[in-house]
XYZ file of C-alpha atoms in Angstrom:
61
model
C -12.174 -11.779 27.724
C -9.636 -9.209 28.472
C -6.640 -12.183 28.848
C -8.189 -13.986 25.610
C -7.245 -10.807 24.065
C -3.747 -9.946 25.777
C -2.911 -13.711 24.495
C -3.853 -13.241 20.801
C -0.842 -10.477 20.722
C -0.761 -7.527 18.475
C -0.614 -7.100 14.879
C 2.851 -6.137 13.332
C 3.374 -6.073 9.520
C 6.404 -7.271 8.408
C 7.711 -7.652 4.665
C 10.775 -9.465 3.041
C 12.281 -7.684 -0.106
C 13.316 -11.676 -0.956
C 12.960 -14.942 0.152
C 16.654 -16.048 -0.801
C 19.543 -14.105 -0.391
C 19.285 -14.823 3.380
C 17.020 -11.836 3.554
C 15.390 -10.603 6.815
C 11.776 -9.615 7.684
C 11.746 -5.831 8.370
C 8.864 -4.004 10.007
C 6.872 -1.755 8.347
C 6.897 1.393 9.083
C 3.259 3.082 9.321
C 4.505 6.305 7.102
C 5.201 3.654 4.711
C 1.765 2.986 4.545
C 0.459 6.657 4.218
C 3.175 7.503 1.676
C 2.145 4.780 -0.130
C -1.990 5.771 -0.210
C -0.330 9.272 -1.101
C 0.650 8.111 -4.084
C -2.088 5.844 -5.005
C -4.429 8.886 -4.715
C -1.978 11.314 -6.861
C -1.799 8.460 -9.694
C -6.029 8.304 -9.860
C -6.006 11.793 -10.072
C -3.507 11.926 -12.907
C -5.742 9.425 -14.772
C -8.566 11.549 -14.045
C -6.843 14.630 -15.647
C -5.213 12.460 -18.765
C -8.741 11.153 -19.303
C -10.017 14.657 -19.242
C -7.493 16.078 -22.113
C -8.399 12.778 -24.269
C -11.658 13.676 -26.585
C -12.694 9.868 -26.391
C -11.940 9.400 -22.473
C -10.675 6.175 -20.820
C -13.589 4.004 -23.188
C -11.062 4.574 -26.349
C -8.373 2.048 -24.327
């Protein structure tokens, strides 16, 4: 099982900023990644905290 394993390699995510342009994958870089939840979780908080100074919430939208 262990070879069967080895063969199926090793997961590397990879993005391309275009497909023309001759662009090149690039590797992305795992702080990408937690910078990116970072601000995910600061923009639902900010909702959260709009909604809250609105009288008629997030159902008046």
């Amino acid at each position: 099982m262990r070879e069967e394993l080895e063969a199926v390699g090793h997961f590397a995510p990879f993005f391309m900023h275009s497909f023309g342009e001759g662009a090149q994958p690039m590797l992305i870089h795992g702080q990408v990644v937690c910078d990116l939840a970072t601000v995910v979780e600061i923009a639902e908080r900010m909702i959260v905290a709009l909604d809250a100074l609105d009288p008629k919430g997030a159902a008046a939208r």
